[in-house]
PDB file of C-alpha atoms in Angstrom:
ATOM      1  CA  GLY P   1       0.510  -0.106  -0.145  1.00  0.00           C
ATOM      2  CA  ALA P   2       0.817   3.917   0.256  1.00  0.00           C
ATOM      3  CA  VAL P   3       2.104   4.156  -3.265  1.00  0.00           C
ATOM      4  CA  VAL P   4       2.290   7.177  -5.230  1.00  0.00           C
ATOM      5  CA  SER P   5       2.758   7.417  -9.041  1.00  0.00           C
ATOM      6  CA  GLN P   6       4.862  10.258 -10.280  1.00  0.00           C
ATOM      7  CA  HIS P   7       4.276  11.973 -14.095  1.00  0.00           C
ATOM      8  CA  PRO P   8       6.143  11.973 -16.450  1.00  0.00           C
ATOM      9  CA  SER P   9       9.332   9.784 -15.407  1.00  0.00           C
ATOM     10  CA  TRP P  10      11.509  12.251 -17.806  1.00  0.00           C
ATOM     11  CA  VAL P  11      10.819  14.742 -19.912  1.00  0.00           C
ATOM     12  CA  ILE P  12      13.400  17.427 -21.973  1.00  0.00           C
ATOM     13  CA  CYS P  13      12.164  20.354 -22.856  1.00  0.00           C
ATOM     14  CA  LYS P  14      13.191  23.490 -24.875  1.00  0.00           C
ATOM     15  CA  SER P  15      13.776  27.133 -22.607  1.00  0.00           C
ATOM     16  CA  GLY P  16      10.738  29.310 -22.186  1.00  0.00           C
ATOM     17  CA  THR P  17       8.435  26.851 -22.570  1.00  0.00           C
ATOM     18  CA  SER P  18       6.718  25.166 -19.506  1.00  0.00           C
ATOM     19  CA  VAL P  19       6.311  21.694 -18.029  1.00  0.00           C
ATOM     20  CA  LYS P  20       3.614  20.410 -15.449  1.00  0.00           C
ATOM     21  CA  ILE P  21       4.785  16.773 -13.505  1.00  0.00           C
ATOM     22  CA  GLU P  22       2.302  14.797 -11.482  1.00  0.00           C
ATOM     23  CA  CYS P  23       2.170  13.436  -8.460  1.00  0.00           C
ATOM     24  CA  ARG P  24      -0.509  11.077  -7.657  1.00  0.00           C
ATOM     25  CA  SER P  25      -1.791   8.513  -4.638  1.00  0.00           C
ATOM     26  CA  LEU P  26      -2.595   5.771  -5.835  1.00  0.00           C
ATOM     27  CA  ASP P  27      -4.530   4.204  -2.936  1.00  0.00           C
ATOM     28  CA  PHE P  28      -4.557   6.578  -0.037  1.00  0.00           C
ATOM     29  CA  GLN P  29      -5.843  10.246   0.223  1.00  0.00           C
ATOM     30  CA  ALA P  30      -2.990  12.602   0.501  1.00  0.00           C
ATOM     31  CA  THR P  31      -3.884  15.783   1.931  1.00  0.00           C
ATOM     32  CA  THR P  32      -0.879  17.423   1.936  1.00  0.00           C
ATOM     33  CA  MET P  33       2.457  16.385  -0.624  1.00  0.00           C
ATOM     34  CA  PHE P  34       5.206  17.749  -0.886  1.00  0.00           C
ATOM     35  CA  TRP P  35       7.808  19.014  -3.353  1.00  0.00           C
ATOM     36  CA  TYR P  36      11.475  18.207  -3.367  1.00  0.00           C
ATOM     37  CA  ARG P  37      14.454  19.215  -5.897  1.00  0.00           C
ATOM     38  CA  GLN P  38      17.559  17.352  -5.636  1.00  0.00           C
ATOM     39  CA  PHE P  39      20.585  18.200  -8.061  1.00  0.00           C
ATOM     40  CA  PRO P  40      23.446  15.618  -9.217  1.00  0.00           C
ATOM     41  CA  LYS P  41      24.693  13.462  -5.783  1.00  0.00           C
ATOM     42  CA  GLN P  42      23.353  16.341  -3.627  1.00  0.00           C
ATOM     43  CA  SER P  43      20.700  16.490  -0.850  1.00  0.00           C
ATOM     44  CA  LEU P  44      16.522  16.594  -1.610  1.00  0.00           C
ATOM     45  CA  MET P  45      15.296  19.821  -0.547  1.00  0.00           C
ATOM     46  CA  LEU P  46      11.882  20.844  -0.576  1.00  0.00           C
ATOM     47  CA  MET P  47      10.827  23.254  -2.642  1.00  0.00           C
ATOM     48  CA  ALA P  48       7.054  23.649  -1.003  1.00  0.00           C
ATOM     49  CA  THR P  49       4.063  22.324   0.686  1.00  0.00           C
ATOM     50  CA  SER P  50       0.819  21.176  -0.990  1.00  0.00           C
ATOM     51  CA  ASN P  51      -2.503  21.218   0.618  1.00  0.00           C
ATOM     52  CA  GLU P  52      -5.707  20.102  -0.673  1.00  0.00           C
ATOM     53  CA  GLY P  53      -7.735  22.713  -1.526  1.00  0.00           C
ATOM     54  CA  SER P  54      -5.739  25.453  -0.168  1.00  0.00           C
ATOM     55  CA  LYS P  55      -3.126  28.085  -1.528  1.00  0.00           C
ATOM     56  CA  ALA P  56       0.726  25.770  -1.514  1.00  0.00           C
ATOM     57  CA  THR P  57       3.220  27.265   1.378  1.00  0.00           C
ATOM     58  CA  TYR P  58       7.062  27.273  -0.288  1.00  0.00           C
ATOM     59  CA  GLU P  59      10.394  27.498   0.918  1.00  0.00           C
ATOM     60  CA  GLN P  60      12.408  30.821   1.506  1.00  0.00           C
ATOM     61  CA  GLY P  61      14.337  31.030  -2.018  1.00  0.00           C
ATOM     62  CA  VAL P  62      11.973  28.914  -4.365  1.00  0.00           C
ATOM     63  CA  GLU P  63       9.848  31.566  -6.760  1.00  0.00           C
ATOM     64  CA  LYS P  64       6.295  30.451  -6.437  1.00  0.00           C
ATOM     65  CA  ASP P  65       5.702  31.816 -10.182  1.00  0.00           C
ATOM     66  CA  LYS P  66       8.579  29.693 -11.403  1.00  0.00           C
ATOM     67  CA  PHE P  67       6.704  26.787 -10.217  1.00  0.00           C
ATOM     68  CA  LEU P  68       3.521  26.505  -9.342  1.00  0.00           C
ATOM     69  CA  ILE P  69       1.670  24.073  -7.472  1.00  0.00           C
ATOM     70  CA  ASN P  70      -2.121  22.912  -8.014  1.00  0.00           C
ATOM     71  CA  HIS P  71      -3.153  20.000  -5.226  1.00  0.00           C
ATOM     72  CA  ALA P  72      -7.271  19.779  -6.638  1.00  0.00           C
ATOM     73  CA  SER P  73      -7.743  16.908  -5.294  1.00  0.00           C
ATOM     74  CA  LEU P  74      -6.650  14.789  -2.022  1.00  0.00           C
ATOM     75  CA  THR P  75      -5.069  12.435  -4.762  1.00  0.00           C
ATOM     76  CA  LEU P  76      -3.905  14.529  -7.263  1.00  0.00           C
ATOM     77  CA  SER P  77      -1.222  17.513  -7.048  1.00  0.00           C
ATOM     78  CA  THR P  78       0.942  18.970  -9.807  1.00  0.00           C
ATOM     79  CA  LEU P  79       4.480  21.596  -9.857  1.00  0.00           C
ATOM     80  CA  THR P  80       4.710  23.134 -12.952  1.00  0.00           C
ATOM     81  CA  VAL P  81       7.311  24.752 -14.414  1.00  0.00           C
ATOM     82  CA  THR P  82       6.871  28.223 -16.121  1.00  0.00           C
ATOM     83  CA  SER P  83       9.370  29.267 -18.701  1.00  0.00           C
ATOM     84  CA  ALA P  84      12.137  26.815 -17.791  1.00  0.00           C
ATOM     85  CA  HIS P  85      15.895  27.568 -18.261  1.00  0.00           C
ATOM     86  CA  PRO P  86      18.528  25.108 -18.233  1.00  0.00           C
ATOM     87  CA  GLU P  87      19.323  26.153 -14.429  1.00  0.00           C
ATOM     88  CA  ASP P  88      15.752  24.126 -13.959  1.00  0.00           C
ATOM     89  CA  SER P  89      17.687  20.906 -15.139  1.00  0.00           C
ATOM     90  CA  SER P  90      16.985  18.641 -12.745  1.00  0.00           C
ATOM     91  CA  PHE P  91      15.559  15.695 -10.737  1.00  0.00           C
ATOM     92  CA  TYR P  92      11.360  16.848  -9.185  1.00  0.00           C
ATOM     93  CA  ILE P  93       9.867  14.124  -6.654  1.00  0.00           C
ATOM     94  CA  CYS P  94       6.640  14.632  -5.076  1.00  0.00           C
ATOM     95  CA  SER P  95       5.983  13.018  -1.446  1.00  0.00           C
ATOM     96  CA  ALA P  96       2.246  11.932   0.256  1.00  0.00           C
ATOM     97  CA  ARG P  97       1.672  11.359   3.515  1.00  0.00           C
ATOM     98  CA  LEU P  98      -2.195   9.446   4.088  1.00  0.00           C
ATOM     99  CA  ARG P  99      -4.194  11.569   5.328  1.00  0.00           C
ATOM    100  CA  GLY P 100      -4.937  12.477   9.144  1.00  0.00           C
ATOM    101  CA  GLU P 101      -1.603  10.613   9.972  1.00  0.00           C
ATOM    102  CA  ILE P 102       0.844  13.595  10.719  1.00  0.00           C
ATOM    103  CA  SER P 103       3.738  10.571  12.193  1.00  0.00           C
ATOM    104  CA  SER P 104       3.432   8.345   9.052  1.00  0.00           C
ATOM    105  CA  PRO P 105       6.392   8.771   7.250  1.00  0.00           C
ATOM    106  CA  LEU P 106       6.799  10.397   3.232  1.00  0.00           C
ATOM    107  CA  HIS P 107       5.663   7.928   0.289  1.00  0.00           C
ATOM    108  CA  PHE P 108       7.714   9.101  -2.363  1.00  0.00           C
ATOM    109  CA  GLY P 109       6.986   9.409  -6.147  1.00  0.00           C
ATOM    110  CA  ASN P 110      10.106   7.836  -8.465  1.00  0.00           C
ATOM    111  CA  GLY P 111      10.875  10.932  -9.343  1.00  0.00           C
ATOM    112  CA  THR P 112      10.932  13.352 -12.689  1.00  0.00           C
ATOM    113  CA  ARG P 113      14.151  13.991 -14.388  1.00  0.00           C
ATOM    114  CA  LEU P 114      13.681  17.728 -16.470  1.00  0.00           C
ATOM    115  CA  THR P 115      16.512  18.374 -18.436  1.00  0.00           C
ATOM    116  CA  VAL P 116      16.092  21.740 -20.488  1.00  0.00           C
ATOM    117  CA  THR P 117      18.046  22.309 -23.008  1.00  0.00           C
TER     118      THR P 117
ATOM    119  CA  GLY S   1      15.226  28.117   9.888  1.00  0.00           C
ATOM    120  CA  GLU S   2      15.884  24.227  10.196  1.00  0.00           C
ATOM    121  CA  ASN S   3      18.978  22.395   9.697  1.00  0.00           C
ATOM    122  CA  VAL S   4      19.921  19.002   9.368  1.00  0.00           C
ATOM    123  CA  GLU S   5      23.546  18.117   9.440  1.00  0.00           C
ATOM    124  CA  GLN S   6      25.408  14.637   8.030  1.00  0.00           C
ATOM    125  CA  HIS S   7      27.745  13.166   8.481  1.00  0.00           C
ATOM    126  CA  PRO S   8      30.922  11.780   6.861  1.00  0.00           C
ATOM    127  CA  SER S   9      29.775  12.331   3.156  1.00  0.00           C
ATOM    128  CA  THR S  10      31.653   8.925   1.971  1.00  0.00           C
ATOM    129  CA  LEU S  11      32.190   5.899   3.624  1.00  0.00           C
ATOM    130  CA  SER S  12      33.673   2.695   2.279  1.00  0.00           C
ATOM    131  CA  VAL S  13      34.104  -0.981   4.032  1.00  0.00           C
ATOM    132  CA  GLN S  14      34.651  -4.432   3.399  1.00  0.00           C
ATOM    133  CA  GLU S  15      32.112  -6.718   3.550  1.00  0.00           C
ATOM    134  CA  GLY S  16      30.393  -8.059   6.733  1.00  0.00           C
ATOM    135  CA  ASP S  17      32.193  -4.095   8.349  1.00  0.00           C
ATOM    136  CA  SER S  18      29.195  -2.030  10.273  1.00  0.00           C
ATOM    137  CA  ALA S  19      28.746   0.959   9.337  1.00  0.00           C
ATOM    138  CA  VAL S  20      27.828   4.265  11.450  1.00  0.00           C
ATOM    139  CA  ILE S  21      26.094   7.381  10.247  1.00  0.00           C
ATOM    140  CA  LYS S  22      25.737  10.245  12.177  1.00  0.00           C
ATOM    141  CA  CYS S  23      23.107  13.654  11.602  1.00  0.00           C
ATOM    142  CA  THR S  24      22.215  16.245  14.132  1.00  0.00           C
ATOM    143  CA  TYR S  25      19.510  18.845  14.128  1.00  0.00           C
ATOM    144  CA  SER S  26      18.529  21.859  14.626  1.00  0.00           C
ATOM    145  CA  ASP S  27      14.617  21.893  15.930  1.00  0.00           C
ATOM    146  CA  SER S  28      14.680  20.852  19.586  1.00  0.00           C
ATOM    147  CA  ALA S  29      10.770  20.276  18.261  1.00  0.00           C
ATOM    148  CA  SER S  30      11.079  17.636  15.643  1.00  0.00           C
ATOM    149  CA  ASN S  31       9.675  14.627  16.836  1.00  0.00           C
ATOM    150  CA  TYR S  32      10.527  12.087  13.739  1.00  0.00           C
ATOM    151  CA  PHE S  33      13.408  11.092  12.453  1.00  0.00           C
ATOM    152  CA  PRO S  34      13.732   8.823   9.173  1.00  0.00           C
ATOM    153  CA  TRP S  35      16.470   6.906   7.590  1.00  0.00           C
ATOM    154  CA  TYR S  36      16.372   6.541   3.408  1.00  0.00           C
ATOM    155  CA  LYS S  37      18.037   4.651   0.978  1.00  0.00           C
ATOM    156  CA  GLN S  38      18.556   5.913  -2.768  1.00  0.00           C
ATOM    157  CA  GLU S  39      19.890   3.474  -4.998  1.00  0.00           C
ATOM    158  CA  LEU S  40      21.210   5.751  -8.257  1.00  0.00           C
ATOM    159  CA  GLY S  41      18.667   6.994 -10.161  1.00  0.00           C
ATOM    160  CA  LYS S  42      15.414   5.806  -7.717  1.00  0.00           C
ATOM    161  CA  ARG S  43      13.655   6.421  -5.511  1.00  0.00           C
ATOM    162  CA  PRO S  44      14.589   7.658  -1.891  1.00  0.00           C
ATOM    163  CA  GLN S  45      12.962   4.266   0.138  1.00  0.00           C
ATOM    164  CA  LEU S  46      12.443   4.198   3.843  1.00  0.00           C
ATOM    165  CA  ILE S  47      14.483   1.839   5.427  1.00  0.00           C
ATOM    166  CA  ILE S  48      13.547   2.919   8.923  1.00  0.00           C
ATOM    167  CA  ASP S  49      12.853   5.718  11.237  1.00  0.00           C
ATOM    168  CA  ILE S  50      12.263   6.769  15.314  1.00  0.00           C
ATOM    169  CA  ARG S  51      10.114   9.173  17.420  1.00  0.00           C
ATOM    170  CA  SER S  52      11.317  11.828  19.787  1.00  0.00           C
ATOM    171  CA  ASN S  53       9.481   9.403  22.259  1.00  0.00           C
ATOM    172  CA  VAL S  54      12.121   6.344  21.768  1.00  0.00           C
ATOM    173  CA  GLY S  55      16.046   5.688  22.201  1.00  0.00           C
ATOM    174  CA  GLU S  56      16.529   2.981  19.767  1.00  0.00           C
ATOM    175  CA  LYS S  57      14.756   1.098  17.448  1.00  0.00           C
ATOM    176  CA  LYS S  58      16.515  -1.970  15.325  1.00  0.00           C
ATOM    177  CA  ASP S  59      15.369  -4.122  12.689  1.00  0.00           C
ATOM    178  CA  GLN S  60      17.409  -7.038  11.783  1.00  0.00           C
ATOM    179  CA  ARG S  61      21.172  -5.646  10.795  1.00  0.00           C
ATOM    180  CA  ILE S  62      19.554  -2.088  10.677  1.00  0.00           C
ATOM    181  CA  ALA S  63      19.532   0.077  14.667  1.00  0.00           C
ATOM    182  CA  VAL S  64      19.028   3.632  14.710  1.00  0.00           C
ATOM    183  CA  THR S  65      19.487   5.496  17.932  1.00  0.00           C
ATOM    184  CA  LEU S  66      18.006   9.055  19.240  1.00  0.00           C
ATOM    185  CA  ASN S  67      19.895  11.497  21.419  1.00  0.00           C
ATOM    186  CA  LYS S  68      17.455  14.676  22.489  1.00  0.00           C
ATOM    187  CA  THR S  69      19.256  16.239  24.294  1.00  0.00           C
ATOM    188  CA  ALA S  70      22.492  16.406  22.223  1.00  0.00           C
ATOM    189  CA  LYS S  71      19.897  16.497  19.190  1.00  0.00           C
ATOM    190  CA  HIS S  72      21.474  13.846  17.268  1.00  0.00           C
ATOM    191  CA  PHE S  73      20.927  10.709  15.727  1.00  0.00           C
ATOM    192  CA  SER S  74      23.049   8.189  14.173  1.00  0.00           C
ATOM    193  CA  LEU S  75      22.159   4.977  11.602  1.00  0.00           C
ATOM    194  CA  HIS S  76      24.064   1.298  12.152  1.00  0.00           C
ATOM    195  CA  ILE S  77      24.766  -1.476   9.923  1.00  0.00           C
ATOM    196  CA  THR S  78      25.934  -4.044  11.033  1.00  0.00           C
ATOM    197  CA  GLU S  79      27.451  -6.918   8.395  1.00  0.00           C
ATOM    198  CA  THR S  80      27.433  -5.025   5.798  1.00  0.00           C
ATOM    199  CA  GLN S  81      26.589  -6.498   1.922  1.00  0.00           C
ATOM    200  CA  PRO S  82      27.510  -5.304  -1.249  1.00  0.00           C
ATOM    201  CA  GLU S  83      23.247  -4.339  -2.119  1.00  0.00           C
ATOM    202  CA  ASP S  84      23.573  -1.912   0.966  1.00  0.00           C
ATOM    203  CA  SER S  85      25.563   0.503  -1.245  1.00  0.00           C
ATOM    204  CA  ALA S  86      23.328   3.777  -1.637  1.00  0.00           C
ATOM    205  CA  VAL S  87      23.056   6.991  -0.642  1.00  0.00           C
ATOM    206  CA  TYR S  88      21.116   7.109   2.917  1.00  0.00           C
ATOM    207  CA  PHE S  89      19.418  10.427   3.930  1.00  0.00           C
ATOM    208  CA  CYS S  90      18.378  10.905   7.760  1.00  0.00           C
ATOM    209  CA  ALA S  91      15.465  13.553   7.525  1.00  0.00           C
ATOM    210  CA  ALA S  92      13.915  15.269  11.085  1.00  0.00           C
ATOM    211  CA  ARG S  93      10.534  16.610  11.064  1.00  0.00           C
ATOM    212  CA  ALA S  94       9.700  20.114  12.253  1.00  0.00           C
ATOM    213  CA  VAL S  95       6.382  21.043  13.033  1.00  0.00           C
ATOM    214  CA  ARG S  96       6.301  25.442  11.978  1.00  0.00           C
ATOM    215  CA  GLY S  97       2.913  27.232  11.528  1.00  0.00           C
ATOM    216  CA  GLY S  98       1.014  24.593  11.408  1.00  0.00           C
ATOM    217  CA  TYR S  99       2.329  22.624   8.911  1.00  0.00           C
ATOM    218  CA  ASN S 100       4.644  19.566   9.096  1.00  0.00           C
ATOM    219  CA  LYS S 101       7.898  19.369   6.732  1.00  0.00           C
ATOM    220  CA  LEU S 102      11.284  16.820   6.796  1.00  0.00           C
ATOM    221  CA  ILE S 103      14.320  18.555   6.778  1.00  0.00           C
ATOM    222  CA  PHE S 104      17.162  16.144   5.116  1.00  0.00           C
ATOM    223  CA  GLY S 105      20.428  16.217   5.380  1.00  0.00           C
ATOM    224  CA  ALA S 106      22.676  16.335   2.645  1.00  0.00           C
ATOM    225  CA  GLY S 107      22.972  12.326   2.023  1.00  0.00           C
ATOM    226  CA  THR S 108      26.015   9.501   3.036  1.00  0.00           C
ATOM    227  CA  ARG S 109      27.318   8.106   0.015  1.00  0.00           C
ATOM    228  CA  LEU S 110      27.968   3.764   1.457  1.00  0.00           C
ATOM    229  CA  ALA S 111      29.981   2.152  -1.147  1.00  0.00           C
ATOM    230  CA  VAL S 112      30.731  -1.680   0.294  1.00  0.00           C
ATOM    231  CA  HIS S 113      33.015  -3.821  -0.930  1.00  0.00           C
ATOM    232  CA  PRO S 114      33.218  -7.162  -1.393  1.00  0.00           C
TER     233      PRO S 114
END
């Protein structure tokens, strides 16, 4: 149980275009989902906390107008990288926690490798 | 803000030896400490976790200890095997403004040599 599906697993886009990444909790409801970014050989950096039905909470230094997050349902959160630039190339991973269980561990999606040319 | 420091950044051991990875956290309100294993190009996988009301937890060859006073926790892997080779991340969860956040350490690249 507690499967998180992330799509696409990899994407290549041209500079200036936008890319949408989906994160779905397949067999549970997730009131809160988290979006992380990971550069090669580095740690997972929390970008934002996505809350169903409300605005996302962004970490300091993360541009909310560039990384648009929508959490329209209890099983789906999306991250849109707008006007992508080569420096946005990274590994983006979403995670989710079972609804109502703040002490439960995070379950991660498979990640999306974004390459901006 | 919240910070988690992890050491060492790389660790090389012989098969059968033990490996220890240490982390310290800054937020005294942190109450949950998971450890994740990440293989190249894959998602992080939870291997063990500990809550602040417990000092030690063990699961077969893996154990985690927590010292709340010193604000540090450690991962211990005994009888290491080549398949233990991966990057290990510690994390600490804190509650701020009503939101739970999981902050990760920088990671430890463990290499187990046959």
